[in-house]
């Protein structure tokens, strides 16, 4: 990997997501050598992926080049690599660009889409966990409509114009709302020779309400907003299979060329650690984020399962625990090299929010259960300040202001047409 030898202890961080990035930024690099590794050379702001998928934002406004965040920092090294294995005995990681010794290893690899073992759904469904996947989805929406314009086969046109979203959590709800806005306000102008009223957005949720984990007021408001926007809601409906044309459920079946799977995530585990330290695809960690049963290995963010009284199955797999664990672990690693004791992690729950569309959002913040315009303003403010980089904040803000006044989304481009066979490898990996 061409990392210089150093007399300082080497901290290797795998993953530059919310957790890894916040950790790397706050580590004291005068006392330790820091090596940050990620598959990509950019950080992805996942909460806004759905806006890229629905042509609201350009991908580069939710991505940030990692190297620019650590310009001129001494004892800091970044490498693009896919880490595939951990050799606990030798304290080494293996990757596609070679191996590297660590003194302390931090696993911050986040999570991936969970299809719960159904290979057919995995092969045929679209997911939205990365920028390339969001761009695929953007292409598919537009390609489907272009094909619907051309076909005389009514059944085929119906399939092409049916969009099924599986999962009624924040991702599914936000995506359904954005699809509905496209359908109701934008596509009729783009496709005057296609009857866009025949486009249908279906949101399928296995439970009996949307936004599990939110307040009753928030889930009811989200339901009402989506129904008013002409989204078809299918509660208590479990998708059993999908062959690329037909969605099989316990309740109502659909013909659809596009099914978007937003029904769950699982930790992105790297092989090598004992089975006893892994539960449900997450590393079991103590309150200092140390992985149980191994020395000098820590896990933070989505991939870490820290069981507490308030969260007996681990903290929710959302951004705030990842950010807060990254910062707390930085302080603790700085303490270790200064001979001071570590401080246990305490999660500060700042609340949950989801946006459904223009002037429509829900936000549970402590005892405040907000809906409507005010919640929407708070949602925008929180996402703007959380975006990494001043340029990204400005671009997102300008886009949102223009969209607000013009009721238009700017990036309805098929830059890279989507072909399912090109991504078939993902199931065989
Ligand atoms: C569509 C979507 C919407 C979301 N919306 C919200 C929201 O509104 N609010 C909220 O709080 N949370 C939201 N989340 C969840 C939130 O994004 C995650 O909880 C958060 O990103 C977790 O941070 P992390 O650092 O643990 O992992 P990530 O941010 O996923 O980062 C993991 C990093 O590790 C890298 N990596 C993985 N494996 C390897 C490997 N083997 N080798 C090298 N690099 C590797 C990846 O490239 C990635 O950069 C959303 C997630 C998605 C997908």
Tab-separated table of C-alpha atoms and ligand atoms in Angstrom:
chain	number	residue	atom	x	y	z
A	1	UNK	CA	0.000	0.000	0.000
A	2	UNK	CA	3.074	2.168	0.080
A	3	UNK	CA	2.445	3.635	3.544
A	4	UNK	CA	5.670	4.999	5.092
A	5	UNK	CA	7.044	3.320	8.207
A	6	UNK	CA	6.595	5.389	11.327
A	7	UNK	CA	7.622	5.205	14.964
A	8	UNK	CA	4.061	6.248	15.872
A	9	UNK	CA	1.292	3.675	16.442
A	10	UNK	CA	-0.667	3.074	13.229
A	11	UNK	CA	-4.466	3.495	13.290
A	12	UNK	CA	-6.143	1.977	10.221
A	13	UNK	CA	-9.748	3.031	9.520
A	14	UNK	CA	-11.761	1.073	6.948
A	15	UNK	CA	-14.651	3.177	5.634
A	16	UNK	CA	-14.998	6.925	5.118
A	17	UNK	CA	-18.711	7.165	5.838
A	18	UNK	CA	-20.218	9.249	8.630
A	19	UNK	CA	-18.444	7.213	11.323
A	20	UNK	CA	-14.989	6.812	9.734
A	21	UNK	CA	-14.784	10.383	8.508
A	22	UNK	CA	-15.697	11.936	11.870
A	23	UNK	CA	-13.172	9.657	13.566
A	24	UNK	CA	-10.358	10.431	11.109
A	25	UNK	CA	-10.937	14.188	11.349
A	26	UNK	CA	-10.648	14.276	15.133
A	27	UNK	CA	-7.692	11.928	15.663
A	28	UNK	CA	-4.545	13.543	17.034
A	29	UNK	CA	-2.113	12.927	14.162
A	30	UNK	CA	0.914	14.147	16.080
A	31	UNK	CA	0.733	11.026	18.245
A	32	UNK	CA	-0.484	8.387	15.765
A	33	UNK	CA	-0.207	7.608	12.080
A	34	UNK	CA	-3.679	7.501	10.506
A	35	UNK	CA	-4.488	5.429	7.402
A	36	UNK	CA	-8.002	5.862	6.007
A	37	UNK	CA	-9.194	3.342	3.401
A	38	UNK	CA	-12.367	3.380	1.319
A	39	UNK	CA	-13.642	1.648	-1.823
A	40	UNK	CA	-14.346	5.103	-3.274
A	41	UNK	CA	-12.386	8.328	-3.255
A	42	UNK	CA	-15.459	10.191	-2.030
A	43	UNK	CA	-17.803	10.300	0.950
A	44	UNK	CA	-21.492	9.738	0.142
A	45	UNK	CA	-24.255	11.630	1.928
A	46	UNK	CA	-26.747	8.755	1.785
A	47	UNK	CA	-29.795	10.587	3.199
A	48	UNK	CA	-30.065	12.533	-0.083
A	49	UNK	CA	-29.505	9.609	-2.471
A	50	UNK	CA	-33.225	9.558	-3.199
A	51	UNK	CA	-32.964	13.097	-4.615
A	52	UNK	CA	-30.270	11.948	-7.043
A	53	UNK	CA	-32.448	8.973	-8.024
A	54	UNK	CA	-35.437	11.220	-8.721
A	55	UNK	CA	-33.488	13.871	-10.648
A	56	UNK	CA	-33.587	16.516	-7.905
A	57	UNK	CA	-29.851	16.849	-7.270
A	58	UNK	CA	-26.680	16.120	-9.221
A	59	UNK	CA	-24.627	13.284	-7.688
A	60	UNK	CA	-21.626	15.503	-7.047
A	61	UNK	CA	-23.647	17.690	-4.678
A	62	UNK	CA	-24.022	14.790	-2.225
A	63	UNK	CA	-20.497	13.405	-2.632
A	64	UNK	CA	-17.269	14.882	-1.311
A	65	UNK	CA	-13.705	13.972	-2.302
A	66	UNK	CA	-12.026	12.485	0.768
A	67	UNK	CA	-8.525	13.804	0.047
A	68	UNK	CA	-9.720	17.434	0.040
A	69	UNK	CA	-10.906	17.041	3.653
A	70	UNK	CA	-7.394	16.154	4.875
A	71	UNK	CA	-5.269	18.521	2.796
A	72	UNK	CA	-1.735	18.974	4.167
A	73	UNK	CA	-2.373	16.888	7.289
A	74	UNK	CA	0.811	15.222	8.515
A	75	UNK	CA	0.825	11.498	9.358
A	76	UNK	CA	-2.398	11.001	7.407
A	77	UNK	CA	-2.683	8.686	4.393
A	78	UNK	CA	-5.692	7.829	2.255
A	79	UNK	CA	-5.933	4.812	-0.054
A	80	UNK	CA	-8.694	3.613	-2.380
A	81	UNK	CA	-9.027	-0.106	-1.666
A	82	UNK	CA	-11.529	-2.826	-0.987
A	83	UNK	CA	-10.571	-4.489	2.287
A	84	UNK	CA	-11.432	-8.177	2.046
A	85	UNK	CA	-9.988	-9.890	5.110
A	86	UNK	CA	-8.579	-9.259	8.587
A	87	UNK	CA	-5.746	-11.420	9.921
A	88	UNK	CA	-6.255	-11.011	13.624
A	89	UNK	CA	-3.137	-12.987	14.681
A	90	UNK	CA	-0.737	-10.934	12.515
A	91	UNK	CA	-2.646	-7.663	12.997
A	92	UNK	CA	-2.942	-7.210	9.242
A	93	UNK	CA	-5.642	-6.331	6.729
A	94	UNK	CA	-5.771	-7.735	3.177
A	95	UNK	CA	-7.106	-5.721	0.272
A	96	UNK	CA	-7.064	-5.547	-3.521
A	97	UNK	CA	-4.018	-3.251	-3.330
A	98	UNK	CA	-2.066	-5.309	-0.783
A	99	UNK	CA	-1.783	-5.929	2.941
A	100	UNK	CA	-1.115	-3.534	5.793
A	101	UNK	CA	-0.119	-3.939	9.431
A	102	UNK	CA	-2.186	-2.088	12.033
A	103	UNK	CA	-1.713	-1.299	15.680
A	104	UNK	CA	-5.381	-0.381	16.029
A	105	UNK	CA	-8.003	-1.230	13.444
A	106	UNK	CA	-11.348	0.519	13.160
A	107	UNK	CA	-14.068	-1.085	11.071
A	108	UNK	CA	-16.491	1.581	9.810
A	109	UNK	CA	-17.806	-0.202	6.722
A	110	UNK	CA	-21.479	0.699	7.198
A	111	UNK	CA	-24.169	-1.490	5.711
A	112	UNK	CA	-25.549	-2.888	2.495
A	113	UNK	CA	-29.045	-3.701	1.232
A	114	UNK	CA	-30.568	-6.741	2.927
A	115	UNK	CA	-32.650	-9.012	0.684
A	116	UNK	CA	-33.005	-11.560	3.481
A	117	UNK	CA	-31.523	-14.286	1.284
A	118	UNK	CA	-33.946	-13.962	-1.656
A	119	UNK	CA	-31.585	-14.151	-4.682
A	120	UNK	CA	-34.350	-13.642	-7.244
A	121	UNK	CA	-35.457	-10.380	-5.667
A	122	UNK	CA	-31.803	-9.329	-5.301
A	123	UNK	CA	-31.187	-9.956	-8.995
A	124	UNK	CA	-34.293	-8.198	-10.273
A	125	UNK	CA	-34.809	-5.360	-7.797
A	126	UNK	CA	-33.128	-1.966	-7.795
A	127	UNK	CA	-31.519	-0.721	-4.587
A	128	UNK	CA	-30.351	2.709	-3.512
A	129	UNK	CA	-27.301	2.405	-1.301
A	130	UNK	CA	-24.685	4.187	-3.411
A	131	UNK	CA	-24.370	6.967	-5.984
A	132	UNK	CA	-24.039	4.546	-8.942
A	133	UNK	CA	-27.224	2.781	-7.784
A	134	UNK	CA	-29.092	6.092	-7.444
A	135	UNK	CA	-27.967	7.054	-10.957
A	136	UNK	CA	-29.135	3.667	-12.255
A	137	UNK	CA	-32.531	4.350	-10.766
A	138	UNK	CA	-32.676	7.809	-12.351
A	139	UNK	CA	-31.897	6.269	-15.730
A	140	UNK	CA	-34.459	3.490	-15.259
A	141	UNK	CA	-37.307	5.886	-14.452
A	142	UNK	CA	-36.635	7.905	-17.607
A	143	UNK	CA	-35.842	4.866	-19.788
A	144	UNK	CA	-39.134	3.224	-18.733
A	145	UNK	CA	-41.107	6.268	-19.800
A	146	UNK	CA	-39.261	6.490	-23.118
A	147	UNK	CA	-40.075	2.804	-23.751
A	148	UNK	CA	-43.697	3.258	-22.624
A	149	UNK	CA	-43.997	5.954	-25.308
A	150	UNK	CA	-42.930	3.537	-28.007
A	151	UNK	CA	-44.811	0.356	-27.185
A	152	UNK	CA	-48.268	-0.562	-28.497
A	153	UNK	CA	-48.526	-3.407	-26.044
A	154	UNK	CA	-50.822	-2.083	-23.287
A	155	UNK	CA	-49.756	-4.683	-20.716
A	156	UNK	CA	-46.107	-3.817	-21.335
A	157	UNK	CA	-46.858	-0.089	-21.047
A	158	UNK	CA	-48.608	-0.712	-17.736
A	159	UNK	CA	-45.620	-2.690	-16.433
A	160	UNK	CA	-43.215	0.055	-17.484
A	161	UNK	CA	-45.279	2.756	-15.760
A	162	UNK	CA	-45.781	0.878	-12.485
A	163	UNK	CA	-43.126	1.678	-9.872
A	164	UNK	CA	-43.185	-0.473	-6.753
A	165	UNK	CA	-41.239	0.660	-3.681
A	166	UNK	CA	-40.819	-1.921	-0.935
A	167	UNK	CA	-40.298	-0.689	2.630
A	168	UNK	CA	-42.257	1.965	4.517
A	169	UNK	CA	-39.326	3.347	6.525
A	170	UNK	CA	-37.913	6.847	5.893
A	171	UNK	CA	-36.149	5.809	2.646
A	172	UNK	CA	-39.280	4.264	1.099
A	173	UNK	CA	-41.503	7.122	2.223
A	174	UNK	CA	-39.134	9.828	0.939
A	175	UNK	CA	-38.665	8.039	-2.346
A	176	UNK	CA	-42.413	7.534	-2.826
A	177	UNK	CA	-43.023	11.242	-2.167
A	178	UNK	CA	-40.326	12.280	-4.653
A	179	UNK	CA	-41.726	9.900	-7.295
A	180	UNK	CA	-45.204	11.372	-6.741
A	181	UNK	CA	-43.892	14.928	-7.201
A	182	UNK	CA	-42.206	13.893	-10.444
A	183	UNK	CA	-45.421	12.301	-11.637
A	184	UNK	CA	-47.770	15.098	-10.585
A	185	UNK	CA	-45.781	18.191	-11.520
A	186	UNK	CA	-42.897	17.484	-13.860
A	187	UNK	CA	-43.367	14.485	-16.125
A	188	UNK	CA	-46.688	15.642	-17.682
A	189	UNK	CA	-44.776	18.595	-19.186
A	190	UNK	CA	-41.879	16.430	-20.369
A	191	UNK	CA	-44.091	13.735	-21.892
A	192	UNK	CA	-47.135	15.459	-23.437
A	193	UNK	CA	-47.695	12.456	-25.732
A	194	UNK	CA	-47.778	9.942	-22.862
A	195	UNK	CA	-50.695	9.774	-20.418
A	196	UNK	CA	-48.710	10.199	-17.196
A	197	UNK	CA	-51.868	9.623	-15.146
A	198	UNK	CA	-51.272	5.963	-15.965
A	199	UNK	CA	-47.998	6.030	-14.063
A	200	UNK	CA	-48.551	4.452	-10.646
A	201	UNK	CA	-46.384	4.610	-7.557
A	202	UNK	CA	-46.990	1.766	-5.081
A	203	UNK	CA	-45.501	1.771	-1.598
A	204	UNK	CA	-45.553	-1.682	-0.004
A	205	UNK	CA	-45.045	-2.072	3.733
A	206	UNK	CA	-45.149	-5.334	5.671
A	207	UNK	CA	-46.264	-3.681	8.939
A	208	UNK	CA	-49.563	-1.957	9.636
A	209	UNK	CA	-48.163	1.600	9.545
A	210	UNK	CA	-45.489	3.668	7.853
A	211	UNK	CA	-42.341	4.989	9.527
A	212	UNK	CA	-41.961	2.420	12.299
A	213	UNK	CA	-40.023	3.953	15.180
A	214	UNK	CA	-41.576	7.391	14.598
A	215	UNK	CA	-44.524	8.774	16.609
A	216	UNK	CA	-48.092	7.803	15.692
A	217	UNK	CA	-48.675	11.392	14.584
A	218	UNK	CA	-45.730	11.249	12.160
A	219	UNK	CA	-46.748	7.953	10.572
A	220	UNK	CA	-50.373	9.063	10.179
A	221	UNK	CA	-49.266	12.369	8.615
A	222	UNK	CA	-46.905	10.577	6.204
A	223	UNK	CA	-49.744	8.247	5.184
A	224	UNK	CA	-52.141	11.154	4.583
A	225	UNK	CA	-49.555	13.122	2.586
A	226	UNK	CA	-48.749	10.174	0.342
A	227	UNK	CA	-52.388	9.264	-0.256
A	228	UNK	CA	-53.125	12.888	-1.197
A	229	UNK	CA	-50.239	12.759	-3.640
A	230	UNK	CA	-51.800	9.735	-5.312
A	231	UNK	CA	-49.356	7.117	-4.006
A	232	UNK	CA	-50.944	3.670	-3.560
A	233	UNK	CA	-50.244	2.402	-0.050
A	234	UNK	CA	-50.221	-1.311	0.641
A	235	UNK	CA	-49.899	-1.929	4.379
A	236	UNK	CA	-49.670	-5.417	5.919
A	237	UNK	CA	-48.294	-6.528	2.562
A	238	UNK	CA	-45.174	-8.647	2.326
A	239	UNK	CA	-43.330	-9.085	-0.973
A	240	UNK	CA	-42.683	-12.790	-1.499
A	241	UNK	CA	-40.945	-12.738	-4.867
A	242	UNK	CA	-40.173	-10.634	-7.924
A	243	UNK	CA	-39.094	-11.996	-11.297
A	244	UNK	CA	-38.487	-8.666	-13.013
A	245	UNK	CA	-42.054	-8.427	-14.325
A	246	UNK	CA	-44.379	-9.650	-11.629
A	247	UNK	CA	-44.415	-8.766	-7.918
A	248	UNK	CA	-45.786	-11.557	-5.792
A	249	UNK	CA	-47.101	-10.582	-2.331
A	250	UNK	CA	-49.327	-12.102	0.363
A	251	UNK	CA	-52.013	-9.572	-0.467
A	252	UNK	CA	-51.974	-7.878	-3.842
A	253	UNK	CA	-49.888	-8.737	-6.896
A	254	UNK	CA	-48.494	-6.176	-9.332
A	255	UNK	CA	-47.058	-6.211	-12.823
A	256	UNK	CA	-44.048	-3.914	-12.779
A	257	UNK	CA	-40.742	-3.579	-14.615
A	258	UNK	CA	-39.278	-1.687	-11.655
A	259	UNK	CA	-39.218	-2.698	-8.012
A	260	UNK	CA	-37.105	-0.670	-5.607
A	261	UNK	CA	-36.025	-2.500	-2.486
A	262	UNK	CA	-35.835	-0.220	0.568
A	263	UNK	CA	-36.859	-2.863	3.072
A	264	UNK	CA	-33.731	-3.340	5.113
A	265	UNK	CA	-29.991	-3.144	5.522
A	266	UNK	CA	-27.345	-5.449	7.000
A	267	UNK	CA	-23.889	-4.678	8.327
A	268	UNK	CA	-20.997	-4.859	5.840
A	269	UNK	CA	-18.836	-7.477	7.576
A	270	UNK	CA	-15.208	-8.205	6.638
A	271	UNK	CA	-14.125	-11.837	7.039
A	272	UNK	CA	-11.556	-12.900	9.629
A	273	UNK	CA	-13.100	-12.088	13.005
A	274	UNK	CA	-14.510	-14.907	15.184
A	275	UNK	CA	-18.176	-15.816	14.640
A	276	UNK	CA	-18.817	-15.137	18.335
A	277	UNK	CA	-18.107	-11.421	17.763
A	278	UNK	CA	-20.795	-11.110	15.064
A	279	UNK	CA	-24.558	-11.018	15.524
A	280	UNK	CA	-27.010	-10.428	12.682
A	281	UNK	CA	-24.248	-9.106	10.457
A	282	UNK	CA	-23.004	-6.542	12.955
A	283	UNK	CA	-19.935	-6.648	15.204
A	284	UNK	CA	-20.778	-6.900	18.895
A	285	UNK	CA	-18.969	-4.088	20.683
A	286	UNK	CA	-18.644	-2.923	24.289
A	287	UNK	CA	-19.372	0.656	25.358
A	288	UNK	CA	-15.932	1.750	24.056
A	289	UNK	CA	-16.746	0.299	20.601
A	290	UNK	CA	-14.163	-2.467	21.087
A	291	UNK	CA	-15.178	-5.623	19.216
A	292	UNK	CA	-15.822	-8.385	21.747
A	293	UNK	CA	-13.152	-11.096	21.925
A	294	UNK	CA	-10.478	-9.420	19.790
A	295	UNK	CA	-7.761	-6.994	20.773
A	296	UNK	CA	-7.166	-3.567	19.233
A	297	UNK	CA	-10.125	-3.832	16.847
A	298	UNK	CA	-13.012	-1.398	17.118
A	299	UNK	CA	-16.246	-1.102	15.108
A	300	UNK	CA	-18.354	2.045	14.737
A	301	UNK	CA	-21.497	3.135	12.905
A	302	UNK	CA	-23.998	0.850	11.174
A	303	UNK	CA	-21.700	-2.175	11.362
A	304	UNK	CA	-21.394	-1.969	15.175
A	305	UNK	CA	-23.948	-3.467	17.546
A	306	UNK	CA	-23.668	-1.885	20.981
A	307	UNK	CA	-26.433	-3.317	23.137
A	308	UNK	CA	-27.719	-0.952	25.812
A	309	UNK	CA	-30.776	-0.822	28.048
A	310	UNK	CA	-32.462	1.736	25.769
A	311	UNK	CA	-31.405	-0.104	22.589
A	312	UNK	CA	-31.188	-3.830	23.442
A	313	UNK	CA	-30.632	-4.707	19.748
A	314	UNK	CA	-28.018	-2.018	19.211
A	315	UNK	CA	-28.376	1.596	18.168
A	316	UNK	CA	-30.482	2.380	15.097
A	317	UNK	CA	-28.570	2.143	11.809
A	318	UNK	CA	-28.790	5.878	11.067
A	319	UNK	CA	-26.336	8.729	10.751
A	320	UNK	CA	-26.302	10.154	14.305
A	321	UNK	CA	-25.006	7.055	16.159
A	322	UNK	CA	-22.316	6.723	13.463
A	323	UNK	CA	-21.232	10.381	13.768
A	324	UNK	CA	-21.298	10.332	17.573
A	325	UNK	CA	-19.428	7.003	17.812
A	326	UNK	CA	-16.779	8.299	15.389
A	327	UNK	CA	-16.199	11.386	17.540
A	328	UNK	CA	-16.212	9.463	20.838
A	329	UNK	CA	-13.760	6.859	19.545
A	330	UNK	CA	-11.427	9.620	18.296
A	331	UNK	CA	-11.359	11.059	21.803
A	332	UNK	CA	-10.715	7.598	23.264
A	333	UNK	CA	-7.880	6.747	20.844
A	334	UNK	CA	-6.334	10.147	21.605
A	335	UNK	CA	-6.668	9.296	25.306
A	336	UNK	CA	-4.983	5.893	24.825
A	337	UNK	CA	-1.860	7.447	23.270
A	338	UNK	CA	-1.754	10.021	26.086
A	339	UNK	CA	-2.139	7.349	28.786
A	340	UNK	CA	-5.589	8.527	29.856
A	341	UNK	CA	-8.691	6.365	30.463
A	342	UNK	CA	-11.349	5.883	27.749
A	343	UNK	CA	-14.875	7.254	28.106
A	344	UNK	CA	-17.888	5.018	27.390
A	345	UNK	CA	-20.150	5.982	24.477
A	346	UNK	CA	-23.496	7.575	25.337
A	347	UNK	CA	-25.967	8.042	22.504
A	348	UNK	CA	-27.694	11.399	22.335
A	349	UNK	CA	-30.877	10.840	20.311
A	350	UNK	CA	-31.503	14.052	18.368
A	351	UNK	CA	-34.782	12.802	16.885
A	352	UNK	CA	-36.018	11.491	13.543
A	353	UNK	CA	-37.381	13.183	10.463
A	354	UNK	CA	-38.523	12.405	6.953
A	355	UNK	CA	-39.674	14.598	4.100
A	356	UNK	CA	-42.525	13.633	1.819
A	357	UNK	CA	-42.529	16.562	-0.550
A	358	UNK	CA	-42.824	20.297	-0.905
A	359	UNK	CA	-43.956	21.757	2.462
A	360	UNK	CA	-44.591	18.223	3.715
A	361	UNK	CA	-42.363	16.575	6.306
A	362	UNK	CA	-42.551	14.952	9.715
A	363	UNK	CA	-40.110	15.485	12.568
A	364	UNK	CA	-40.052	13.900	16.021
A	365	UNK	CA	-37.656	15.938	18.139
A	366	UNK	CA	-37.869	15.094	21.850
A	367	UNK	CA	-41.451	15.796	22.887
A	368	UNK	CA	-42.129	17.888	19.782
A	369	UNK	CA	-44.009	16.031	17.050
A	370	UNK	CA	-43.964	18.357	14.066
A	371	UNK	CA	-45.580	17.982	10.664
A	372	UNK	CA	-46.051	20.139	7.573
A	373	UNK	CA	-44.198	23.271	6.517
A	374	UNK	CA	-42.305	23.849	9.773
A	375	UNK	CA	-41.038	20.237	9.857
A	376	UNK	CA	-40.029	20.608	6.202
A	377	UNK	CA	-37.985	23.758	6.931
A	378	UNK	CA	-36.257	21.985	9.840
A	379	UNK	CA	-35.577	18.959	7.601
A	380	UNK	CA	-33.964	21.184	4.947
A	381	UNK	CA	-31.899	23.081	7.491
A	382	UNK	CA	-30.599	19.891	9.158
A	383	UNK	CA	-29.673	18.308	5.822
A	384	UNK	CA	-27.983	21.449	4.534
A	385	UNK	CA	-25.788	21.850	7.600
A	386	UNK	CA	-24.977	18.118	7.603
A	387	UNK	CA	-23.871	17.964	3.956
A	388	UNK	CA	-20.089	17.729	3.764
A	389	UNK	CA	-18.413	20.739	2.135
A	390	UNK	CA	-19.457	24.367	1.591
A	391	UNK	CA	-19.838	23.905	-2.185
A	392	UNK	CA	-22.253	20.993	-1.736
A	393	UNK	CA	-24.351	22.972	0.754
A	394	UNK	CA	-24.577	25.902	-1.671
A	395	UNK	CA	-25.439	23.724	-4.705
A	396	UNK	CA	-28.157	21.852	-2.801
A	397	UNK	CA	-29.597	25.113	-1.456
A	398	UNK	CA	-29.682	26.771	-4.892
A	399	UNK	CA	-31.290	23.649	-6.433
A	400	UNK	CA	-33.952	23.516	-3.724
A	401	UNK	CA	-34.768	27.220	-4.032
A	402	UNK	CA	-35.114	26.928	-7.820
A	403	UNK	CA	-37.255	23.796	-7.478
A	404	UNK	CA	-39.444	25.540	-4.905
A	405	UNK	CA	-40.230	28.515	-7.111
A	406	UNK	CA	-40.218	26.797	-10.504
A	407	UNK	CA	-41.693	23.452	-9.471
A	408	UNK	CA	-39.058	21.837	-11.623
A	409	UNK	CA	-36.220	19.352	-11.220
A	410	UNK	CA	-33.203	20.009	-13.301
A	411	UNK	CA	-31.351	16.769	-13.946
A	412	UNK	CA	-33.606	14.469	-15.925
A	413	UNK	CA	-30.702	13.064	-17.909
A	414	UNK	CA	-29.945	9.526	-19.013
A	415	UNK	CA	-26.174	9.872	-18.930
A	416	UNK	CA	-25.427	6.200	-18.455
A	417	UNK	CA	-28.284	3.957	-19.648
A	418	UNK	CA	-29.069	1.113	-17.271
A	419	UNK	CA	-28.853	-2.506	-18.438
A	420	UNK	CA	-29.716	-5.135	-15.875
A	421	UNK	CA	-27.234	-7.653	-17.316
A	422	UNK	CA	-24.384	-5.235	-16.507
A	423	UNK	CA	-25.106	-5.519	-12.811
A	424	UNK	CA	-25.905	-9.242	-12.770
A	425	UNK	CA	-22.505	-9.898	-11.206
A	426	UNK	CA	-23.665	-8.359	-7.921
A	427	UNK	CA	-25.630	-11.495	-7.039
A	428	UNK	CA	-22.755	-13.821	-7.808
A	429	UNK	CA	-20.172	-11.863	-5.771
B	1	LIG	C1	-31.075	5.817	0.902
B	1	LIG	C2	-30.673	6.052	2.337
B	1	LIG	C3	-31.271	7.076	3.056
B	1	LIG	C4	-30.917	7.305	4.371
B	1	LIG	N1	-31.515	8.331	5.039
B	1	LIG	C5	-31.133	8.609	6.302
B	1	LIG	C6	-31.677	9.721	6.998
B	1	LIG	O1	-32.522	10.453	6.473
B	1	LIG	N2	-31.226	9.976	8.259
B	1	LIG	C7	-30.284	9.190	8.854
B	1	LIG	O2	-29.897	9.473	9.992
B	1	LIG	N3	-29.767	8.138	8.246
B	1	LIG	C8	-30.146	7.820	6.974
B	1	LIG	N4	-29.604	6.745	6.322
B	1	LIG	C9	-28.660	5.877	7.047
B	1	LIG	C10	-27.280	6.491	7.127
B	1	LIG	O3	-26.872	6.937	5.857
B	1	LIG	C11	-26.316	5.449	7.684
B	1	LIG	O4	-26.768	5.072	8.962
B	1	LIG	C12	-24.908	6.003	7.791
B	1	LIG	O5	-24.405	6.283	6.506
B	1	LIG	C13	-23.997	5.013	8.510
B	1	LIG	O6	-22.715	5.542	8.546
B	1	LIG	P1	-21.455	4.580	8.531
B	1	LIG	O7	-20.255	5.460	8.633
B	1	LIG	O8	-21.625	3.506	9.534
B	1	LIG	O9	-21.507	3.863	7.108
B	1	LIG	P2	-21.508	4.487	5.642
B	1	LIG	O10	-21.885	5.902	5.654
B	1	LIG	O11	-22.312	3.529	4.835
B	1	LIG	O12	-19.993	4.390	5.200
B	1	LIG	C14	-19.331	3.171	5.020
B	1	LIG	C15	-18.130	3.399	4.132
B	1	LIG	O13	-17.347	2.225	4.123
B	1	LIG	C16	-16.881	1.950	2.814
B	1	LIG	N5	-16.657	0.502	2.739
B	1	LIG	C17	-17.547	-0.486	2.970
B	1	LIG	N6	-16.959	-1.692	2.889
B	1	LIG	C18	-15.659	-1.470	2.574
B	1	LIG	C19	-14.546	-2.320	2.336
B	1	LIG	N7	-14.648	-3.651	2.434
B	1	LIG	N8	-13.368	-1.744	2.027
B	1	LIG	C20	-13.253	-0.398	1.916
B	1	LIG	N9	-14.267	0.463	2.142
B	1	LIG	C21	-15.451	-0.065	2.479
B	1	LIG	C22	-18.014	2.437	1.920
B	1	LIG	O14	-17.545	2.741	0.625
B	1	LIG	C23	-18.504	3.667	2.673
B	1	LIG	O15	-17.854	4.840	2.244
B	1	LIG	C24	-29.933	6.491	4.996
B	1	LIG	C25	-29.326	5.474	4.270
B	1	LIG	C26	-29.682	5.252	2.948
B	1	LIG	C27	-29.018	4.160	2.163
